[in-house]
Coordinates of C-alpha atoms in Angstrom, one line a residue:
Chain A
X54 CA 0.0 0.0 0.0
X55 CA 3.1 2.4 0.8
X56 CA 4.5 1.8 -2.3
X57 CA 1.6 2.3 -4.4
X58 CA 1.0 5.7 -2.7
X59 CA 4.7 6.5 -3.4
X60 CA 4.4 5.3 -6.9
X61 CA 1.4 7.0 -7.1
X62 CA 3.0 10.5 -6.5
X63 CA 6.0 10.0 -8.3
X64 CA 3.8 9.3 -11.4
X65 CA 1.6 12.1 -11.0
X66 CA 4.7 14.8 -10.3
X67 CA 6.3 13.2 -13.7
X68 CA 2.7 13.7 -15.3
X69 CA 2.2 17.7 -13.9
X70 CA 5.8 18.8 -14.1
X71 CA 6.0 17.8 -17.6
X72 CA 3.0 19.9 -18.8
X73 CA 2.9 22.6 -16.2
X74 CA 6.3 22.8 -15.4
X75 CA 8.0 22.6 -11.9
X76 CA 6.8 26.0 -10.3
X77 CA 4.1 25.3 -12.3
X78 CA 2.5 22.5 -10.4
X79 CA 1.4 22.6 -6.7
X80 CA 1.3 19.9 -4.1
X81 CA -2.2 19.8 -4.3
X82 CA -2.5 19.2 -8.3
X83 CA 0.3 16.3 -7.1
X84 CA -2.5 14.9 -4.7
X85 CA -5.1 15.5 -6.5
X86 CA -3.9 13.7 -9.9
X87 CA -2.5 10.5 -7.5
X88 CA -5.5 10.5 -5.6
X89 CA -3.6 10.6 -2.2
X90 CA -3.8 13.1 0.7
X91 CA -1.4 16.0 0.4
X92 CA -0.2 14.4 4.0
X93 CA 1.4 11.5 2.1
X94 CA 3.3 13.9 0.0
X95 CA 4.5 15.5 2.8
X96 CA 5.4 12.2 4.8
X97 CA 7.6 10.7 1.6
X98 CA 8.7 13.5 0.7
X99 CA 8.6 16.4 2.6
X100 CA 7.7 18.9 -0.3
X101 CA 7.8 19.4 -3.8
X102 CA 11.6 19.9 -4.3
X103 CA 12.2 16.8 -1.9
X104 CA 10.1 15.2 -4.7
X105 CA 12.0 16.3 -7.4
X106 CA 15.6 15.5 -5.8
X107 CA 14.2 11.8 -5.3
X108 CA 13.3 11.9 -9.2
X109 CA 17.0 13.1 -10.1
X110 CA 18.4 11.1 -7.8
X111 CA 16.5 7.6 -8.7
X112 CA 17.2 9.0 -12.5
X113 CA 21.5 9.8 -12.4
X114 CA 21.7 6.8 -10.0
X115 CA 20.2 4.4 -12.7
X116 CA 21.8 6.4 -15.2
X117 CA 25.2 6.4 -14.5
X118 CA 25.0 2.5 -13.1
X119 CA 24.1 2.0 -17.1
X120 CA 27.4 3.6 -18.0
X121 CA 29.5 1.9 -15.7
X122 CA 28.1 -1.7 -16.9
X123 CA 28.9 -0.4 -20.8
X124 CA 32.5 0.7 -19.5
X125 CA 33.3 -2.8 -18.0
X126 CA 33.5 -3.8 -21.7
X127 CA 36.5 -1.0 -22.3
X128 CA 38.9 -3.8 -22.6
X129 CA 37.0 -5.4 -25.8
X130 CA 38.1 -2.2 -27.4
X131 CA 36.6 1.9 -27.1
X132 CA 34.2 1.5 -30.6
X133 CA 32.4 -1.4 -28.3
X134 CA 32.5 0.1 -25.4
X135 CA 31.1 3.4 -26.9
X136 CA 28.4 1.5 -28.4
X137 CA 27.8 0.0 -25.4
X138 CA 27.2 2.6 -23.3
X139 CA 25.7 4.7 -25.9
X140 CA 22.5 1.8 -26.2
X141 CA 22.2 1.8 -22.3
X142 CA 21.9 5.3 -22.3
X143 CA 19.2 5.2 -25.2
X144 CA 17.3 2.3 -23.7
X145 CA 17.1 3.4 -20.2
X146 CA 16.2 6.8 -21.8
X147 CA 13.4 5.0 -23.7
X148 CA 12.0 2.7 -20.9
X149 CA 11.7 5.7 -18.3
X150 CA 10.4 8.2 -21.4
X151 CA 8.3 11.0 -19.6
X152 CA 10.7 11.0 -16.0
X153 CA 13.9 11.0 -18.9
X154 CA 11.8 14.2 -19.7
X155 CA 11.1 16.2 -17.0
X156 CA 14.5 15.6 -15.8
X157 CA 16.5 16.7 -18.7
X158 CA 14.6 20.0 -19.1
X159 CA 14.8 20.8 -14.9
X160 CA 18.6 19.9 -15.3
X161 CA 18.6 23.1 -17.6
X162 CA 17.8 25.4 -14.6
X163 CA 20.4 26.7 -12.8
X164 CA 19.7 26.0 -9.1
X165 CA 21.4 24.2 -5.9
X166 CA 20.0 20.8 -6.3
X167 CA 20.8 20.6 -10.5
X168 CA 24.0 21.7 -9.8
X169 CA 24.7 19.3 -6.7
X170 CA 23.3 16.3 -9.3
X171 CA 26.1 17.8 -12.1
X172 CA 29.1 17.9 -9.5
X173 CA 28.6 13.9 -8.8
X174 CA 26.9 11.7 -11.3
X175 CA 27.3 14.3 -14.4
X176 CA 30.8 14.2 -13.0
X177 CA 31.3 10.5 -13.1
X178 CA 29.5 10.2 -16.7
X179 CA 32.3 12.9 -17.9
X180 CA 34.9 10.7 -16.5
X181 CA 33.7 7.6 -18.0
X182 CA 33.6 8.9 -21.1
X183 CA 37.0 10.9 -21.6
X184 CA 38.6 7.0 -20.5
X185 CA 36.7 5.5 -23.3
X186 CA 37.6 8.8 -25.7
X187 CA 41.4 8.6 -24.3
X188 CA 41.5 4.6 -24.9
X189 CA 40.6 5.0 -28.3
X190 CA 42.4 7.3 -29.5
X191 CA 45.6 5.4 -27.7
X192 CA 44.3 2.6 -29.7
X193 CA 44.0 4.5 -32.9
X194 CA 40.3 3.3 -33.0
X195 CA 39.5 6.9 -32.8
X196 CA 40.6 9.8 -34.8
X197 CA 42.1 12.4 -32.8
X198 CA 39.0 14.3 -30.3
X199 CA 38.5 16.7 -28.0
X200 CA 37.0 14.3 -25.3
X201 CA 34.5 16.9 -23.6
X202 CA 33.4 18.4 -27.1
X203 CA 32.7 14.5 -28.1
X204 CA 31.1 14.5 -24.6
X205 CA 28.7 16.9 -25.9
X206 CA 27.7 15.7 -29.3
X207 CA 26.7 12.7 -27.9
X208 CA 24.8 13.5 -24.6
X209 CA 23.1 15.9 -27.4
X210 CA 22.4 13.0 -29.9
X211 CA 20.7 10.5 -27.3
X212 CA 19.0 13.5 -25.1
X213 CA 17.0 15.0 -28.4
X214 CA 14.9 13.0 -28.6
X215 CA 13.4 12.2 -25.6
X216 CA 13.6 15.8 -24.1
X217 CA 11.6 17.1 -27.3
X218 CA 8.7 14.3 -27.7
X219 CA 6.4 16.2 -28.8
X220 CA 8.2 17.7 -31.2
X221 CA 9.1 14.6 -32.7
X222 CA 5.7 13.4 -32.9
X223 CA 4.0 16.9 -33.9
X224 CA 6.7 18.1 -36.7
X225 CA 8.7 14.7 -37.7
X226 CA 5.8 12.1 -37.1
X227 CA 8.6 9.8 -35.2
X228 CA 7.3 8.3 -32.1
X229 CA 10.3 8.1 -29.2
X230 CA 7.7 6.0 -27.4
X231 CA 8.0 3.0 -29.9
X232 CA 10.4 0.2 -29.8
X233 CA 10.9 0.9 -33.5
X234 CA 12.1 4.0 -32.8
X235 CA 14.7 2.9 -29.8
X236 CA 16.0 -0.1 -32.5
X237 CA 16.6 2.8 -35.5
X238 CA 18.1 5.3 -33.5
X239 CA 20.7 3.4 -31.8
X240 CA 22.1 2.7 -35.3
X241 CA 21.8 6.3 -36.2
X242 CA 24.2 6.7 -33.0
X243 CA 26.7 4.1 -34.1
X244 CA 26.5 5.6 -37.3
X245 CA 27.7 8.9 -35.5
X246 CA 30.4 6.9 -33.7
X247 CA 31.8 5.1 -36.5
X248 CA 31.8 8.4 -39.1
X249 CA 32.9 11.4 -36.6
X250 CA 34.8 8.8 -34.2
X251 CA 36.4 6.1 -35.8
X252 CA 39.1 6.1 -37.9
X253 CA 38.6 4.8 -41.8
X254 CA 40.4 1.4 -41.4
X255 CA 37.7 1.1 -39.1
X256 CA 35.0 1.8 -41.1
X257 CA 32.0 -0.6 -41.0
X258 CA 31.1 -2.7 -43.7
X259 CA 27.7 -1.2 -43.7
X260 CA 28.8 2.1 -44.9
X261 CA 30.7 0.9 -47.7
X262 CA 27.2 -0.9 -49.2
X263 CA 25.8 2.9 -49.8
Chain B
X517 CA 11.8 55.5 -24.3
X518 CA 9.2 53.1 -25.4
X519 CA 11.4 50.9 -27.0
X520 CA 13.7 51.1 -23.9
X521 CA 11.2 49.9 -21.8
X522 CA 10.2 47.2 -23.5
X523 CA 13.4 45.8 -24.3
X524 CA 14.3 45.7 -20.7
X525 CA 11.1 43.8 -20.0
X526 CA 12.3 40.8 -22.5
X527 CA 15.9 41.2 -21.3
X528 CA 14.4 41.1 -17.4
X529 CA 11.9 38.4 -18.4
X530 CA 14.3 35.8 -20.4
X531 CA 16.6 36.2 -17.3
X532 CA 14.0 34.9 -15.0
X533 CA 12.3 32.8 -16.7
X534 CA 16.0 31.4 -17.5
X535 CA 16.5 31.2 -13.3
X536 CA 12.8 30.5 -12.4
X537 CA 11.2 28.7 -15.4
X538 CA 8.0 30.5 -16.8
X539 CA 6.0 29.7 -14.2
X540 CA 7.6 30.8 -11.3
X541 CA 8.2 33.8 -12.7
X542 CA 5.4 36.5 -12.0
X543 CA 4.3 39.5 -13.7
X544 CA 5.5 41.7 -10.4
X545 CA 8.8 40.0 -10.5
X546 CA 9.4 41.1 -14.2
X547 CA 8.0 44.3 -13.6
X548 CA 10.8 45.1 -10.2
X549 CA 13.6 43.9 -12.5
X550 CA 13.0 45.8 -15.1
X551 CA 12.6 48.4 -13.0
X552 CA 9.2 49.5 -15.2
X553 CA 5.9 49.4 -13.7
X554 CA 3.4 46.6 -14.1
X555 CA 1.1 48.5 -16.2
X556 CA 3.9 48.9 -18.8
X557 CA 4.0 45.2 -19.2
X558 CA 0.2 44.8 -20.0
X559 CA 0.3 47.8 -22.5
X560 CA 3.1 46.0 -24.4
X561 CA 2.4 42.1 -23.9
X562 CA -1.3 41.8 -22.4
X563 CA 0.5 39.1 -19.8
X564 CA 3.2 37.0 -18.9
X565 CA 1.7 34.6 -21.9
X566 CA 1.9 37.5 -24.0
X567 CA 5.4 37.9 -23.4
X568 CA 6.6 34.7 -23.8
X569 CA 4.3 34.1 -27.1
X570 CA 6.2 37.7 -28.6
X571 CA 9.4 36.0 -27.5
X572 CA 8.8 32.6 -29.2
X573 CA 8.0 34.6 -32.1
X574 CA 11.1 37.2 -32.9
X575 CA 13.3 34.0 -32.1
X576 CA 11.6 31.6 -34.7
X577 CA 11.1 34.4 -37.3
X578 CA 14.6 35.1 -37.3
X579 CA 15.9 31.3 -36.8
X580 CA 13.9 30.6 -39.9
X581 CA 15.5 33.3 -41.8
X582 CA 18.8 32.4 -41.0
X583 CA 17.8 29.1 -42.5
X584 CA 16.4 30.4 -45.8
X585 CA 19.4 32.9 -46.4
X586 CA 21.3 29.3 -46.1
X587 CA 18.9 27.4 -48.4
X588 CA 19.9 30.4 -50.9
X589 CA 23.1 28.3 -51.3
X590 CA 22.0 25.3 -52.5
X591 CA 22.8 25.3 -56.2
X592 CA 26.2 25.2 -54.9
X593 CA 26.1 21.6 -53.5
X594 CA 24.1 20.4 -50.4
X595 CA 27.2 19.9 -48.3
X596 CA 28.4 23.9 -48.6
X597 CA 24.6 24.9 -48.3
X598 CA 23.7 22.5 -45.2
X599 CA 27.2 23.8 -43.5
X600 CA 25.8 27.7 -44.5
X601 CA 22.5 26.7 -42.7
X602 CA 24.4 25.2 -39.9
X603 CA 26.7 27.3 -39.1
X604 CA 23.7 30.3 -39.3
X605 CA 22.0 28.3 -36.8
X606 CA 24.5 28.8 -34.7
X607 CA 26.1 31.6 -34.3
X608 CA 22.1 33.3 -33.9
X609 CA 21.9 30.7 -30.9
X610 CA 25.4 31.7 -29.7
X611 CA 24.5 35.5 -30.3
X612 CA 21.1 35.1 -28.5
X613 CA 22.7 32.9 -25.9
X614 CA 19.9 33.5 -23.2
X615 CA 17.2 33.8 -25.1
X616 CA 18.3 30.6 -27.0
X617 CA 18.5 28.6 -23.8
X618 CA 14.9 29.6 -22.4
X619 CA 12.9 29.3 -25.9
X620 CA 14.8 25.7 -26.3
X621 CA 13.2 25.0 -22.8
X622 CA 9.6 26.3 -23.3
X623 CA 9.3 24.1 -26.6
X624 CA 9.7 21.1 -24.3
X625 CA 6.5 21.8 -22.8
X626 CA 3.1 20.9 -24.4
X627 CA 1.2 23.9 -24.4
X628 CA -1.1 25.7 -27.7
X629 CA 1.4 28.4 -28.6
X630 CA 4.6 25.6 -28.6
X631 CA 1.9 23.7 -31.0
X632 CA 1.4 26.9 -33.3
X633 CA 5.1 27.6 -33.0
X634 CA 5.9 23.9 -34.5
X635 CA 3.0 23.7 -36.9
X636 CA 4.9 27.0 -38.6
X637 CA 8.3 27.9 -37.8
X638 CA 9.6 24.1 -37.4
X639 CA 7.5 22.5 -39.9
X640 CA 9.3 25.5 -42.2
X641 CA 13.1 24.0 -40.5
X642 CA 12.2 20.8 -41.7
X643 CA 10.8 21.5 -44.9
X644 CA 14.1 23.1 -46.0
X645 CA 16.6 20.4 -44.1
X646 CA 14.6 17.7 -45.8
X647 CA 14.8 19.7 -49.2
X648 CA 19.4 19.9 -48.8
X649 CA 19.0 16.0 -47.7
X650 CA 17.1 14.9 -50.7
X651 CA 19.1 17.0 -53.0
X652 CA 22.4 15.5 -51.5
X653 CA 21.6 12.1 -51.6
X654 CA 20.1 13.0 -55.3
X655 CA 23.4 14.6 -56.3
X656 CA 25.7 11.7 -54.7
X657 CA 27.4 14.0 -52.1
X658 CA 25.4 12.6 -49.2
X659 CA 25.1 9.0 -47.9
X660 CA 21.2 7.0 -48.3
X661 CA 19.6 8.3 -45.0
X662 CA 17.0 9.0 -43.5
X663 CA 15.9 13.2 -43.9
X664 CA 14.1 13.3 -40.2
X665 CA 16.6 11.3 -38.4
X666 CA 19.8 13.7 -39.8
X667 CA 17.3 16.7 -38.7
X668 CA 16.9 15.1 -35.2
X669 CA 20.7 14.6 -35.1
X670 CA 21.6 18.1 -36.4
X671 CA 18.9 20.0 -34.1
X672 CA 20.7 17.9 -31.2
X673 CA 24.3 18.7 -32.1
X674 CA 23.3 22.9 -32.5
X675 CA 20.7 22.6 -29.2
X676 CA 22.5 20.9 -26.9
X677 CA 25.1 23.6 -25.9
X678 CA 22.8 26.7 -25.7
X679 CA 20.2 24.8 -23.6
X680 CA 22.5 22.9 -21.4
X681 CA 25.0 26.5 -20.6
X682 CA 25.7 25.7 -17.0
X683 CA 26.4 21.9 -17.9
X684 CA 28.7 23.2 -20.1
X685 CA 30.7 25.7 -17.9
X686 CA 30.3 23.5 -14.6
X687 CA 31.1 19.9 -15.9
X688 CA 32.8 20.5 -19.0
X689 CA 34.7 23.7 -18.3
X690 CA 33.2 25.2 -21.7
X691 CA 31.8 28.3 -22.3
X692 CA 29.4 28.8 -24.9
X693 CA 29.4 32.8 -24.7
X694 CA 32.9 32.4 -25.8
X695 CA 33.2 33.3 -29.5
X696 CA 36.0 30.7 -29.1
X697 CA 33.5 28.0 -27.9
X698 CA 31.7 28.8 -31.3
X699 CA 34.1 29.0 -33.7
X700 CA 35.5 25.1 -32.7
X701 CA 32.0 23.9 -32.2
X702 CA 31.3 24.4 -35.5
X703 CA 34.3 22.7 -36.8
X704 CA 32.5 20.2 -35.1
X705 CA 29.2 20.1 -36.9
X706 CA 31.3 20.5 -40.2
X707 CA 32.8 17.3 -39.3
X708 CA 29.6 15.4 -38.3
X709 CA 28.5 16.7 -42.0
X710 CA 31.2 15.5 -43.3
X711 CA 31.8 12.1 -41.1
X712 CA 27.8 10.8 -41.1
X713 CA 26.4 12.5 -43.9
X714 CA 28.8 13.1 -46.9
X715 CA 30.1 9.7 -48.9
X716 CA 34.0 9.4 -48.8
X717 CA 35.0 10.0 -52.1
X718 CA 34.3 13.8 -50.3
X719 CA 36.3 13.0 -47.5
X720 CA 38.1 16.5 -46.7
X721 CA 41.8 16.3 -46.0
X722 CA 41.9 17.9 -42.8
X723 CA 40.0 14.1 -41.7
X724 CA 42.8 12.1 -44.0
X725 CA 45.3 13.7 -41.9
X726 CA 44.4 12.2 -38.2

């Protein structure tokens, strides 16, 4: 019964935040759309920004656990690695669609909690990555990079998408929501690796075909 | 003296609405940092709504001009014109750095002016970026891909700095108000033109030499 109350909140704050915005939605619209008593709120969570540091934190904890299981693969080479981490991120990005959201739009914000969340697990995702970028270029798998500027390409390839659903669905007609989507987009993002990352000898044998 | 004031209400109101989101930002607030009075703001813009619909607009008329006075190009290949249109893109983002950042933020949200915004400015966006793709992959210069996916890619690559500004200074140590910042970030999106899009026969020699 607890947990379907805290459930019950979490999905309802997710719901609210991403149409009204954070500021935009009271405790009460959070009870009301759960169906709970604003005490329960209260109880879990103590307010509204105790709800949304649970969200970041259940979000970046998740998120950067996916990371670290798609670096244990660095020493089967930095392209598979990459990959690897790249089609966590996209997946877990997919399965948790409308929190993935509201939590990559309130990370845009400046304030003490967003920039607690960027000073540890946005921290750790930086530092994942530069290895994998550093390894490959060691390797000659990669062309020479700017780590953090590769850093930023892709955090903006796999975050487009889901932080802009509607826009997808309203001006492209592409549906983040479906599986089909997920499956077709993670190639797209290999596609990125192997044609800004890797280096020609490397080049996949799909390319060549078009 | 009219055009002062209302200037410094959009210059007050981006800044909050950049610190507070849009709606914890009040019509008073705007008002005591602009240093106008309250009334001046309902002459001008009706409401907060107002304000942020007028803002919505002089961004997307002038993002889609930028992207037609690129478009101009494309009798001169679709690589040179989708560069042109990139690099347009963004150095108005970089130029309008705040503004950028809260207008890539509102058109996360699902509201009826982000709808009319999308059903005309970015249905315009897309109409010309599918136009350069299908000419490229007509003329040979560009690989077979798919036009909305290599939109989705190239709206993440240009977005993701502007909307993610204290990411980038406080993880990344980058600074996207740096004309610096801009001027290698584009080398960037050259080279994701060049790397994803472009077949190698047009590989440039600056990649040949990693």
């Amino acid at each position: 019964m607890g947990k379907n109350t805290k459930e019950a909140i979490i999905a309802a704050s997710i719901s609210l935040f991403n149409t009204n915005g954070f500021h935009g939605t009271s405790v009460r619209d959070i009870a009301s759309k759960a169906k709970v008593n604003p005490a329960n709120i209260a109880y879990y969570f103590n307010n509204k920004h105790g709800l949304l540091e649970y969200c970041l934190t259940i979000f970046f904890e998740r998120y950067v656990a996916e990371i670290e299981e798609g670096y244990e693969r660095i020493e089967q080479g930095a392209t598979i690695c990459l990959k690897t981490i790249a089609r966590n991120i996209l997946f877990f990005q997919y399965e948790n669609i409308h929190l993935t959201r509201m939590i990559l739009r309130e990370i845009t914000i400046d304030s003490q909690v967003v920039r607690e969340i960027m000073s540890t697990y946005l921290m750790k995702e930086r530092f994942y990555l530069n290895r994998v970028f550093e390894r490959g270029m060691q390797t000659k798998e990669f062309r020479h990079v700017t780590p953090d500027y590769m850093t930023l390409q892709l955090k903006g390839l796999l975050n487009m998408p889901f932080l802009n659903s509607h826009y997808m669905s309203e001006v492209l007609h592409v549906h983040p929501n479906e599986r089909y989507f997920a499956e077709k987009y993670l190639k797209e993002v290999d596609r990125w690796i192997d044609g800004v990352l890797c280096r020609n000898e490397y080049e996949p044998a799909y390319l060549a075909v078009n």
